[in-house]
Amino acid sequence: MTALLTHAEGLSHITPDGHPERAARLDHVLHALEPLDLDRVTAPLAEIEDLERCHPRGYIDAVRAKIPSRGSVPLDADTWVSPGSWSAALRAVGAATRAVDMVLAGDAPNAFCATRPPGHHAETERAMGFCLFGTVAIAAKHALDAHGLSRVAVVDFDVHHGNGTQDLLWTEERALFVSSHQSPLWPGSGSEQERGAHGQICNLPLAPGTDGAVMRRRYEDHVFPRLREFAPELLLISAGFDAHEDDPLANLGWETEDFRWLTRALCEVADEVCGGRVVSTLEGGYDLSALSESARAHVEELREAGR
Ligand SMILES: [Zn+2]
């Protein structure tokens, strides 16, 4: 059965009033997933050793030192921490590494991590874009280094470029990183010319207004063949739902059914190349209805694929 990894401490990462990355996001996602038959797993705290696969100890300690005893403080204009942020971030990373453990051990066919803060904008030594640690990149390194896999792939369909994941995996020959994202849009990186130290990074910029039909063609033409060729032993997904037409932070035109289609298609490729082993982790998505509906469609497809 598909595993759902989460922890209530994800709700105690508090951002200022009006901040789009708010606790209500996780609440809505969990509520939408409530009726689904899933293997519910309590996310553990990440091991510092796992964080250190991607971030130097000095950076990890500096983030911890910034955590206030009350209120919220900014690490940059967008990225805030509150007293609960340290545990929340460690649960987010711990969910992803535990999900990798479970899926590689055959304890679950695939898994979804419903956690926050998100991770794909966190660079080696820089918190940004609501993110503290590079959750999905750490999960990729955990699969490679702790489990000895030779090849993993990360597909990031969040509407923003996964600059952090790209930075953390830039020299990692064993990891294919694919990011589709609106361009131009913050953070501004993610051109097709950014290919990684070994040509293993594949950026798919999408013009504002790109709808689901165009997205499907771009994935069919560029992403699925690349995944089949690379033949990862595990597929990781940075599942952001802010490419939805209702999202307030971006201007793509995907609908809930497009996330369903994309999830199904990615699971089909995973079936072909890696026995269906997929670990997906929540990134962005800022319209609460679009987010919860799309996340539900995503997890329903994981569950269907895992039967
Ligand atoms: Zn995003």
PDB file of C-alpha atoms and ligand atoms in Angstrom:
ATOM      1  CA  MET A   1       0.000   0.000   0.000  1.00  0.00           C
ATOM      2  CA  THR A   2       1.223   3.537  -0.729  1.00  0.00           C
ATOM      3  CA  ALA A   3       2.866   5.054   2.341  1.00  0.00           C
ATOM      4  CA  LEU A   4       1.928   8.526   3.583  1.00  0.00           C
ATOM      5  CA  LEU A   5       4.644  10.014   5.754  1.00  0.00           C
ATOM      6  CA  THR A   6       3.820  13.067   7.797  1.00  0.00           C
ATOM      7  CA  HIS A   7       4.106  14.600  11.266  1.00  0.00           C
ATOM      8  CA  ALA A   8       2.022  17.130  13.184  1.00  0.00           C
ATOM      9  CA  GLU A   9       5.188  19.151  13.825  1.00  0.00           C
ATOM     10  CA  GLY A  10       4.935  20.254  10.192  1.00  0.00           C
ATOM     11  CA  LEU A  11       2.145  22.537  11.410  1.00  0.00           C
ATOM     12  CA  SER A  12       4.332  24.262  13.992  1.00  0.00           C
ATOM     13  CA  HIS A  13       6.617  25.909  11.432  1.00  0.00           C
ATOM     14  CA  ILE A  14       4.939  29.326  11.655  1.00  0.00           C
ATOM     15  CA  THR A  15       5.360  32.062   9.048  1.00  0.00           C
ATOM     16  CA  PRO A  16       4.067  35.653   9.406  1.00  0.00           C
ATOM     17  CA  ASP A  17       0.421  36.504   8.653  1.00  0.00           C
ATOM     18  CA  GLY A  18      -0.198  36.713   4.911  1.00  0.00           C
ATOM     19  CA  HIS A  19       2.789  34.497   4.027  1.00  0.00           C
ATOM     20  CA  PRO A  20       1.767  32.054   1.275  1.00  0.00           C
ATOM     21  CA  GLU A  21       3.716  29.088   2.749  1.00  0.00           C
ATOM     22  CA  ARG A  22       1.501  28.632   5.791  1.00  0.00           C
ATOM     23  CA  ALA A  23       0.486  25.796   8.088  1.00  0.00           C
ATOM     24  CA  ALA A  24      -3.030  25.705   6.575  1.00  0.00           C
ATOM     25  CA  ARG A  25      -1.470  24.221   3.418  1.00  0.00           C
ATOM     26  CA  LEU A  26      -0.483  21.035   5.210  1.00  0.00           C
ATOM     27  CA  ASP A  27      -3.783  20.934   7.078  1.00  0.00           C
ATOM     28  CA  HIS A  28      -5.705  21.056   3.803  1.00  0.00           C
ATOM     29  CA  VAL A  29      -3.546  18.421   2.131  1.00  0.00           C
ATOM     30  CA  LEU A  30      -3.906  16.007   5.057  1.00  0.00           C
ATOM     31  CA  HIS A  31      -7.648  16.595   5.169  1.00  0.00           C
ATOM     32  CA  ALA A  32      -7.928  15.836   1.438  1.00  0.00           C
ATOM     33  CA  LEU A  33      -5.963  12.595   1.898  1.00  0.00           C
ATOM     34  CA  GLU A  34      -7.979  11.472   4.929  1.00  0.00           C
ATOM     35  CA  PRO A  35     -10.463   9.265   3.038  1.00  0.00           C
ATOM     36  CA  LEU A  36      -7.723   7.414   1.156  1.00  0.00           C
ATOM     37  CA  ASP A  37      -6.573   3.981   2.133  1.00  0.00           C
ATOM     38  CA  LEU A  38      -2.858   4.588   2.836  1.00  0.00           C
ATOM     39  CA  ASP A  39      -0.157   3.224   5.097  1.00  0.00           C
ATOM     40  CA  ARG A  40       0.205   6.166   7.506  1.00  0.00           C
ATOM     41  CA  VAL A  41       3.705   6.503   8.883  1.00  0.00           C
ATOM     42  CA  THR A  42       5.011   8.984  11.477  1.00  0.00           C
ATOM     43  CA  ALA A  43       7.896  10.900   9.955  1.00  0.00           C
ATOM     44  CA  PRO A  44      11.072  10.569  12.048  1.00  0.00           C
ATOM     45  CA  LEU A  45      13.533  13.398  12.659  1.00  0.00           C
ATOM     46  CA  ALA A  46      16.283  13.370  10.040  1.00  0.00           C
ATOM     47  CA  GLU A  47      19.746  12.243  11.016  1.00  0.00           C
ATOM     48  CA  ILE A  48      22.274  15.098  10.931  1.00  0.00           C
ATOM     49  CA  GLU A  49      24.444  12.707   8.909  1.00  0.00           C
ATOM     50  CA  ASP A  50      21.799  12.827   6.174  1.00  0.00           C
ATOM     51  CA  LEU A  51      21.690  16.642   6.184  1.00  0.00           C
ATOM     52  CA  GLU A  52      25.485  16.607   5.894  1.00  0.00           C
ATOM     53  CA  ARG A  53      25.265  14.681   2.632  1.00  0.00           C
ATOM     54  CA  CYS A  54      24.182  18.017   1.094  1.00  0.00           C
ATOM     55  CA  HIS A  55      24.955  20.850   3.524  1.00  0.00           C
ATOM     56  CA  PRO A  56      28.145  21.684   5.462  1.00  0.00           C
ATOM     57  CA  ARG A  57      27.879  21.378   9.229  1.00  0.00           C
ATOM     58  CA  GLY A  58      28.495  25.116   9.587  1.00  0.00           C
ATOM     59  CA  TYR A  59      25.360  25.907   7.589  1.00  0.00           C
ATOM     60  CA  ILE A  60      23.235  23.384   9.505  1.00  0.00           C
ATOM     61  CA  ASP A  61      24.401  24.848  12.827  1.00  0.00           C
ATOM     62  CA  ALA A  62      23.798  28.400  11.560  1.00  0.00           C
ATOM     63  CA  VAL A  63      20.172  27.571  10.676  1.00  0.00           C
ATOM     64  CA  ARG A  64      19.671  25.994  14.080  1.00  0.00           C
ATOM     65  CA  ALA A  65      21.191  29.031  15.798  1.00  0.00           C
ATOM     66  CA  LYS A  66      18.677  31.307  14.014  1.00  0.00           C
ATOM     67  CA  ILE A  67      15.634  29.498  15.436  1.00  0.00           C
ATOM     68  CA  PRO A  68      13.998  31.976  17.845  1.00  0.00           C
ATOM     69  CA  SER A  69      12.503  31.050  21.216  1.00  0.00           C
ATOM     70  CA  ARG A  70       9.341  32.943  20.240  1.00  0.00           C
ATOM     71  CA  GLY A  71       7.864  34.764  17.245  1.00  0.00           C
ATOM     72  CA  SER A  72       9.217  34.394  13.712  1.00  0.00           C
ATOM     73  CA  VAL A  73      12.478  35.719  12.272  1.00  0.00           C
ATOM     74  CA  PRO A  74      13.538  36.021   8.615  1.00  0.00           C
ATOM     75  CA  LEU A  75      16.548  34.240   7.095  1.00  0.00           C
ATOM     76  CA  ASP A  76      15.896  36.230   3.914  1.00  0.00           C
ATOM     77  CA  ALA A  77      12.947  38.267   2.637  1.00  0.00           C
ATOM     78  CA  ASP A  78      10.833  35.133   1.982  1.00  0.00           C
ATOM     79  CA  THR A  79      12.169  32.501   4.351  1.00  0.00           C
ATOM     80  CA  TRP A  80      11.172  32.641   8.011  1.00  0.00           C
ATOM     81  CA  VAL A  81      11.760  30.446  11.018  1.00  0.00           C
ATOM     82  CA  SER A  82       9.791  30.069  14.253  1.00  0.00           C
ATOM     83  CA  PRO A  83      10.387  27.935  17.372  1.00  0.00           C
ATOM     84  CA  GLY A  84       8.875  24.879  15.627  1.00  0.00           C
ATOM     85  CA  SER A  85      10.811  25.218  12.376  1.00  0.00           C
ATOM     86  CA  TRP A  86      13.800  23.088  13.321  1.00  0.00           C
ATOM     87  CA  SER A  87      11.680  20.021  14.126  1.00  0.00           C
ATOM     88  CA  ALA A  88       9.423  20.633  11.133  1.00  0.00           C
ATOM     89  CA  ALA A  89      12.380  20.798   8.733  1.00  0.00           C
ATOM     90  CA  LEU A  90      13.972  17.698  10.264  1.00  0.00           C
ATOM     91  CA  ARG A  91      10.665  15.821   9.998  1.00  0.00           C
ATOM     92  CA  ALA A  92      10.416  16.844   6.331  1.00  0.00           C
ATOM     93  CA  VAL A  93      13.862  15.447   5.568  1.00  0.00           C
ATOM     94  CA  GLY A  94      13.297  12.451   7.847  1.00  0.00           C
ATOM     95  CA  ALA A  95      10.040  11.644   6.040  1.00  0.00           C
ATOM     96  CA  ALA A  96      11.822  11.572   2.704  1.00  0.00           C
ATOM     97  CA  THR A  97      14.747   9.418   3.856  1.00  0.00           C
ATOM     98  CA  ARG A  98      12.421   7.013   5.693  1.00  0.00           C
ATOM     99  CA  ALA A  99      10.234   6.814   2.578  1.00  0.00           C
ATOM    100  CA  VAL A 100      13.327   5.880   0.567  1.00  0.00           C
ATOM    101  CA  ASP A 101      14.162   3.199   3.166  1.00  0.00           C
ATOM    102  CA  MET A 102      10.633   1.785   3.002  1.00  0.00           C
ATOM    103  CA  VAL A 103      10.359   1.737  -0.773  1.00  0.00           C
ATOM    104  CA  LEU A 104      13.821   0.229  -1.269  1.00  0.00           C
ATOM    105  CA  ALA A 105      13.082  -2.421   1.367  1.00  0.00           C
ATOM    106  CA  GLY A 106       9.830  -3.318  -0.377  1.00  0.00           C
ATOM    107  CA  ASP A 107       7.776  -2.218   2.640  1.00  0.00           C
ATOM    108  CA  ALA A 108       5.764   0.123   0.384  1.00  0.00           C
ATOM    109  CA  PRO A 109       5.503   0.229  -3.408  1.00  0.00           C
ATOM    110  CA  ASN A 110       5.733   4.023  -3.376  1.00  0.00           C
ATOM    111  CA  ALA A 111       5.312   6.892  -0.921  1.00  0.00           C
ATOM    112  CA  PHE A 112       4.190  10.482  -0.499  1.00  0.00           C
ATOM    113  CA  CYS A 113       5.659  12.822   2.116  1.00  0.00           C
ATOM    114  CA  ALA A 114       3.183  15.477   3.282  1.00  0.00           C
ATOM    115  CA  THR A 115       5.528  17.838   5.061  1.00  0.00           C
ATOM    116  CA  ARG A 116       6.667  21.439   5.259  1.00  0.00           C
ATOM    117  CA  PRO A 117       8.736  23.570   4.951  1.00  0.00           C
ATOM    118  CA  PRO A 118       9.433  22.658   1.309  1.00  0.00           C
ATOM    119  CA  GLY A 119      13.037  22.036   0.245  1.00  0.00           C
ATOM    120  CA  HIS A 120      13.850  22.472  -3.430  1.00  0.00           C
ATOM    121  CA  HIS A 121      15.105  26.082  -3.226  1.00  0.00           C
ATOM    122  CA  ALA A 122      17.600  25.500  -0.386  1.00  0.00           C
ATOM    123  CA  GLU A 123      21.129  25.692  -1.776  1.00  0.00           C
ATOM    124  CA  THR A 124      24.293  24.222  -0.250  1.00  0.00           C
ATOM    125  CA  GLU A 125      24.803  27.113   2.154  1.00  0.00           C
ATOM    126  CA  ARG A 126      21.737  29.257   1.628  1.00  0.00           C
ATOM    127  CA  ALA A 127      18.142  29.050   2.828  1.00  0.00           C
ATOM    128  CA  MET A 128      15.779  30.652   0.331  1.00  0.00           C
ATOM    129  CA  GLY A 129      12.291  30.479  -1.156  1.00  0.00           C
ATOM    130  CA  PHE A 130      10.639  29.192   2.054  1.00  0.00           C
ATOM    131  CA  CYS A 131      13.181  26.301   2.167  1.00  0.00           C
ATOM    132  CA  LEU A 132      15.809  25.437   4.807  1.00  0.00           C
ATOM    133  CA  PHE A 133      17.256  22.083   3.705  1.00  0.00           C
ATOM    134  CA  GLY A 134      17.276  20.352   0.312  1.00  0.00           C
ATOM    135  CA  THR A 135      14.894  17.561   1.223  1.00  0.00           C
ATOM    136  CA  VAL A 136      14.635  15.782  -2.126  1.00  0.00           C
ATOM    137  CA  ALA A 137      18.374  16.086  -2.894  1.00  0.00           C
ATOM    138  CA  ILE A 138      19.176  14.697   0.558  1.00  0.00           C
ATOM    139  CA  ALA A 139      16.799  11.793  -0.142  1.00  0.00           C
ATOM    140  CA  ALA A 140      18.607  11.194  -3.450  1.00  0.00           C
ATOM    141  CA  LYS A 141      22.016  11.187  -1.736  1.00  0.00           C
ATOM    142  CA  HIS A 142      20.634   8.908   0.989  1.00  0.00           C
ATOM    143  CA  ALA A 143      19.516   6.426  -1.678  1.00  0.00           C
ATOM    144  CA  LEU A 144      22.909   6.589  -3.389  1.00  0.00           C
ATOM    145  CA  ASP A 145      25.230   6.647  -0.382  1.00  0.00           C
ATOM    146  CA  ALA A 146      23.333   4.859   2.391  1.00  0.00           C
ATOM    147  CA  HIS A 147      21.693   2.264   0.130  1.00  0.00           C
ATOM    148  CA  GLY A 148      24.368   2.014  -2.546  1.00  0.00           C
ATOM    149  CA  LEU A 149      22.159   2.688  -5.549  1.00  0.00           C
ATOM    150  CA  SER A 150      23.976   3.646  -8.757  1.00  0.00           C
ATOM    151  CA  ARG A 151      21.352   5.872 -10.362  1.00  0.00           C
ATOM    152  CA  VAL A 152      18.444   7.920  -9.058  1.00  0.00           C
ATOM    153  CA  ALA A 153      16.311  10.487 -10.851  1.00  0.00           C
ATOM    154  CA  VAL A 154      14.519  13.520  -9.428  1.00  0.00           C
ATOM    155  CA  VAL A 155      11.621  15.053 -11.343  1.00  0.00           C
ATOM    156  CA  ASP A 156      10.525  18.468 -10.066  1.00  0.00           C
ATOM    157  CA  PHE A 157       7.209  19.728 -11.477  1.00  0.00           C
ATOM    158  CA  ASP A 158       6.818  22.630  -9.049  1.00  0.00           C
ATOM    159  CA  VAL A 159       6.194  25.825 -11.038  1.00  0.00           C
ATOM    160  CA  HIS A 160       9.425  27.367  -9.721  1.00  0.00           C
ATOM    161  CA  HIS A 161      12.831  26.162 -10.814  1.00  0.00           C
ATOM    162  CA  GLY A 162      14.369  23.717  -8.332  1.00  0.00           C
ATOM    163  CA  ASN A 163      17.527  25.798  -8.036  1.00  0.00           C
ATOM    164  CA  GLY A 164      18.461  24.263  -4.700  1.00  0.00           C
ATOM    165  CA  THR A 165      18.192  20.686  -5.908  1.00  0.00           C
ATOM    166  CA  GLN A 166      20.144  21.663  -9.011  1.00  0.00           C
ATOM    167  CA  ASP A 167      22.868  23.223  -6.849  1.00  0.00           C
ATOM    168  CA  LEU A 168      23.056  20.225  -4.496  1.00  0.00           C
ATOM    169  CA  LEU A 169      23.156  17.676  -7.345  1.00  0.00           C
ATOM    170  CA  TRP A 170      25.220  19.741  -9.825  1.00  0.00           C
ATOM    171  CA  THR A 171      28.284  17.463  -9.633  1.00  0.00           C
ATOM    172  CA  GLU A 172      26.416  14.240  -8.799  1.00  0.00           C
ATOM    173  CA  GLU A 173      26.849  12.025 -11.856  1.00  0.00           C
ATOM    174  CA  ARG A 174      24.581   9.337 -10.372  1.00  0.00           C
ATOM    175  CA  ALA A 175      21.552  11.656 -10.196  1.00  0.00           C
ATOM    176  CA  LEU A 176      19.486  12.858 -13.135  1.00  0.00           C
ATOM    177  CA  PHE A 177      17.619  16.033 -12.196  1.00  0.00           C
ATOM    178  CA  VAL A 178      14.715  17.222 -14.358  1.00  0.00           C
ATOM    179  CA  SER A 179      12.894  20.456 -13.525  1.00  0.00           C
ATOM    180  CA  SER A 180       9.923  21.875 -15.412  1.00  0.00           C
ATOM    181  CA  HIS A 181       9.067  25.404 -14.376  1.00  0.00           C
ATOM    182  CA  GLN A 182       7.606  28.678 -15.550  1.00  0.00           C
ATOM    183  CA  SER A 183      10.162  31.024 -17.107  1.00  0.00           C
ATOM    184  CA  PRO A 184      10.530  33.885 -16.555  1.00  0.00           C
ATOM    185  CA  LEU A 185       9.664  33.539 -12.893  1.00  0.00           C
ATOM    186  CA  TRP A 186      11.466  33.692  -9.558  1.00  0.00           C
ATOM    187  CA  PRO A 187      14.216  32.483  -8.861  1.00  0.00           C
ATOM    188  CA  GLY A 188      15.249  33.196 -12.460  1.00  0.00           C
ATOM    189  CA  SER A 189      17.520  30.182 -12.947  1.00  0.00           C
ATOM    190  CA  GLY A 190      16.728  26.980 -14.848  1.00  0.00           C
ATOM    191  CA  SER A 191      17.583  27.682 -18.467  1.00  0.00           C
ATOM    192  CA  GLU A 192      18.168  24.800 -20.874  1.00  0.00           C
ATOM    193  CA  GLN A 193      21.856  25.759 -20.912  1.00  0.00           C
ATOM    194  CA  GLU A 194      22.240  24.775 -17.246  1.00  0.00           C
ATOM    195  CA  ARG A 195      23.141  21.106 -17.667  1.00  0.00           C
ATOM    196  CA  GLY A 196      25.189  20.075 -14.627  1.00  0.00           C
ATOM    197  CA  ALA A 197      28.811  18.945 -14.392  1.00  0.00           C
ATOM    198  CA  HIS A 198      28.023  15.704 -16.231  1.00  0.00           C
ATOM    199  CA  GLY A 199      25.161  16.807 -18.460  1.00  0.00           C
ATOM    200  CA  GLN A 200      22.793  15.130 -15.981  1.00  0.00           C
ATOM    201  CA  ILE A 201      20.574  18.153 -15.352  1.00  0.00           C
ATOM    202  CA  CYS A 202      17.654  18.792 -17.661  1.00  0.00           C
ATOM    203  CA  ASN A 203      15.740  22.061 -17.405  1.00  0.00           C
ATOM    204  CA  LEU A 204      12.407  22.486 -19.140  1.00  0.00           C
ATOM    205  CA  PRO A 205      11.368  26.148 -19.001  1.00  0.00           C
ATOM    206  CA  LEU A 206       7.691  26.764 -19.796  1.00  0.00           C
ATOM    207  CA  ALA A 207       6.370  30.122 -20.989  1.00  0.00           C
ATOM    208  CA  PRO A 208       3.758  31.896 -18.845  1.00  0.00           C
ATOM    209  CA  GLY A 209       0.318  30.605 -19.749  1.00  0.00           C
ATOM    210  CA  THR A 210       1.518  27.115 -20.716  1.00  0.00           C
ATOM    211  CA  ASP A 211      -1.453  24.812 -20.341  1.00  0.00           C
ATOM    212  CA  GLY A 212      -1.711  21.117 -19.590  1.00  0.00           C
ATOM    213  CA  ALA A 213      -1.787  20.024 -23.228  1.00  0.00           C
ATOM    214  CA  VAL A 214       1.545  21.694 -23.975  1.00  0.00           C
ATOM    215  CA  MET A 215       3.013  20.423 -20.717  1.00  0.00           C
ATOM    216  CA  ARG A 216       2.041  16.849 -21.642  1.00  0.00           C
ATOM    217  CA  ARG A 217       3.762  17.116 -25.014  1.00  0.00           C
ATOM    218  CA  ARG A 218       6.913  18.567 -23.490  1.00  0.00           C
ATOM    219  CA  TYR A 219       7.104  15.730 -20.968  1.00  0.00           C
ATOM    220  CA  GLU A 220       6.410  13.118 -23.650  1.00  0.00           C
ATOM    221  CA  ASP A 221       9.031  14.558 -25.982  1.00  0.00           C
ATOM    222  CA  HIS A 222      11.772  15.499 -23.518  1.00  0.00           C
ATOM    223  CA  VAL A 223      11.343  14.015 -20.055  1.00  0.00           C
ATOM    224  CA  PHE A 224      10.062  10.458 -20.377  1.00  0.00           C
ATOM    225  CA  PRO A 225      12.646   9.438 -23.040  1.00  0.00           C
ATOM    226  CA  ARG A 226      15.401  10.926 -20.881  1.00  0.00           C
ATOM    227  CA  LEU A 227      14.168   8.994 -17.846  1.00  0.00           C
ATOM    228  CA  ARG A 228      13.984   5.742 -19.799  1.00  0.00           C
ATOM    229  CA  GLU A 229      17.499   6.260 -21.134  1.00  0.00           C
ATOM    230  CA  PHE A 230      18.931   7.051 -17.691  1.00  0.00           C
ATOM    231  CA  ALA A 231      17.034   4.109 -16.158  1.00  0.00           C
ATOM    232  CA  PRO A 232      17.111   5.172 -12.502  1.00  0.00           C
ATOM    233  CA  GLU A 233      16.726   2.575  -9.766  1.00  0.00           C
ATOM    234  CA  LEU A 234      14.464   4.966  -7.850  1.00  0.00           C
ATOM    235  CA  LEU A 235      12.371   7.935  -8.974  1.00  0.00           C
ATOM    236  CA  LEU A 236      11.997  10.885  -6.630  1.00  0.00           C
ATOM    237  CA  ILE A 237       9.404  13.580  -7.257  1.00  0.00           C
ATOM    238  CA  SER A 238       9.436  17.183  -6.047  1.00  0.00           C
ATOM    239  CA  ALA A 239       5.665  17.555  -6.087  1.00  0.00           C
ATOM    240  CA  GLY A 240       4.732  21.222  -6.125  1.00  0.00           C
ATOM    241  CA  PHE A 241       1.204  22.059  -7.204  1.00  0.00           C
ATOM    242  CA  ASP A 242       1.698  25.759  -7.973  1.00  0.00           C
ATOM    243  CA  ALA A 243       1.586  25.239 -11.758  1.00  0.00           C
ATOM    244  CA  HIS A 244      -2.192  25.017 -11.203  1.00  0.00           C
ATOM    245  CA  GLU A 245      -4.147  27.733 -13.016  1.00  0.00           C
ATOM    246  CA  ASP A 246      -5.591  28.978  -9.702  1.00  0.00           C
ATOM    247  CA  ASP A 247      -2.230  29.426  -7.987  1.00  0.00           C
ATOM    248  CA  PRO A 248      -1.570  33.020  -6.876  1.00  0.00           C
ATOM    249  CA  LEU A 249       2.248  32.866  -7.215  1.00  0.00           C
ATOM    250  CA  ALA A 250       2.563  31.871 -10.880  1.00  0.00           C
ATOM    251  CA  ASN A 251       0.885  31.948 -14.285  1.00  0.00           C
ATOM    252  CA  LEU A 252       0.741  28.454 -15.758  1.00  0.00           C
ATOM    253  CA  GLY A 253      -2.551  26.901 -16.767  1.00  0.00           C
ATOM    254  CA  TRP A 254      -2.436  23.341 -15.465  1.00  0.00           C
ATOM    255  CA  GLU A 255      -5.573  21.771 -14.059  1.00  0.00           C
ATOM    256  CA  THR A 256      -5.985  19.138 -11.377  1.00  0.00           C
ATOM    257  CA  GLU A 257      -6.351  16.460 -14.050  1.00  0.00           C
ATOM    258  CA  ASP A 258      -2.962  17.453 -15.480  1.00  0.00           C
ATOM    259  CA  PHE A 259      -1.297  16.581 -12.176  1.00  0.00           C
ATOM    260  CA  ARG A 260      -3.168  13.271 -12.257  1.00  0.00           C
ATOM    261  CA  TRP A 261      -1.980  12.591 -15.812  1.00  0.00           C
ATOM    262  CA  LEU A 262       1.612  13.519 -15.006  1.00  0.00           C
ATOM    263  CA  THR A 263       1.680  11.350 -11.887  1.00  0.00           C
ATOM    264  CA  ARG A 264       0.281   8.377 -13.774  1.00  0.00           C
ATOM    265  CA  ALA A 265       2.763   8.838 -16.606  1.00  0.00           C
ATOM    266  CA  LEU A 266       5.716   9.121 -14.208  1.00  0.00           C
ATOM    267  CA  CYS A 267       4.539   5.973 -12.405  1.00  0.00           C
ATOM    268  CA  GLU A 268       4.332   4.155 -15.732  1.00  0.00           C
ATOM    269  CA  VAL A 269       7.917   5.070 -16.558  1.00  0.00           C
ATOM    270  CA  ALA A 270       8.931   4.017 -13.026  1.00  0.00           C
ATOM    271  CA  ASP A 271       7.181   0.690 -13.621  1.00  0.00           C
ATOM    272  CA  GLU A 272       9.283   0.173 -16.735  1.00  0.00           C
ATOM    273  CA  VAL A 273      12.649   1.156 -15.300  1.00  0.00           C
ATOM    274  CA  CYS A 274      12.658   0.662 -11.509  1.00  0.00           C
ATOM    275  CA  GLY A 275       9.867  -1.642 -10.452  1.00  0.00           C
ATOM    276  CA  GLY A 276       7.562   1.306  -9.796  1.00  0.00           C
ATOM    277  CA  ARG A 277       9.691   2.647  -6.926  1.00  0.00           C
ATOM    278  CA  VAL A 278       8.616   6.276  -6.452  1.00  0.00           C
ATOM    279  CA  VAL A 279       9.059   8.631  -3.495  1.00  0.00           C
ATOM    280  CA  SER A 280       7.261  11.954  -3.790  1.00  0.00           C
ATOM    281  CA  THR A 281       7.649  14.920  -1.478  1.00  0.00           C
ATOM    282  CA  LEU A 282       5.467  18.007  -1.203  1.00  0.00           C
ATOM    283  CA  GLU A 283       6.974  21.289  -2.393  1.00  0.00           C
ATOM    284  CA  GLY A 284       4.810  24.336  -3.262  1.00  0.00           C
ATOM    285  CA  GLY A 285       1.144  25.019  -4.037  1.00  0.00           C
ATOM    286  CA  TYR A 286      -0.490  28.113  -2.548  1.00  0.00           C
ATOM    287  CA  ASP A 287      -4.174  28.068  -3.461  1.00  0.00           C
ATOM    288  CA  LEU A 288      -5.587  25.858  -0.736  1.00  0.00           C
ATOM    289  CA  SER A 289      -8.335  24.269  -2.866  1.00  0.00           C
ATOM    290  CA  ALA A 290      -6.135  23.714  -5.917  1.00  0.00           C
ATOM    291  CA  LEU A 291      -3.357  22.379  -3.698  1.00  0.00           C
ATOM    292  CA  SER A 292      -5.474  19.904  -1.769  1.00  0.00           C
ATOM    293  CA  GLU A 293      -7.391  18.716  -4.840  1.00  0.00           C
ATOM    294  CA  SER A 294      -4.216  18.264  -6.895  1.00  0.00           C
ATOM    295  CA  ALA A 295      -2.330  16.560  -4.067  1.00  0.00           C
ATOM    296  CA  ARG A 296      -5.230  14.174  -3.687  1.00  0.00           C
ATOM    297  CA  ALA A 297      -5.206  13.361  -7.413  1.00  0.00           C
ATOM    298  CA  HIS A 298      -1.437  12.832  -7.191  1.00  0.00           C
ATOM    299  CA  VAL A 299      -1.701  10.423  -4.253  1.00  0.00           C
ATOM    300  CA  GLU A 300      -4.687   8.589  -5.775  1.00  0.00           C
ATOM    301  CA  GLU A 301      -2.521   7.854  -8.809  1.00  0.00           C
ATOM    302  CA  LEU A 302       0.391   6.696  -6.636  1.00  0.00           C
ATOM    303  CA  ARG A 303      -2.006   4.389  -4.835  1.00  0.00           C
ATOM    304  CA  GLU A 304      -3.405   3.065  -8.102  1.00  0.00           C
ATOM    305  CA  ALA A 305       0.107   2.456  -9.443  1.00  0.00           C
ATOM    306  CA  GLY A 306       1.117   0.694  -6.221  1.00  0.00           C
ATOM    307  CA  ARG A 307      -1.683  -1.860  -6.290  1.00  0.00           C
TER     308      ARG A 307
HETATM  309 ZN    ZN B   1       6.900  26.630  -6.208  1.00  0.00          ZN
END
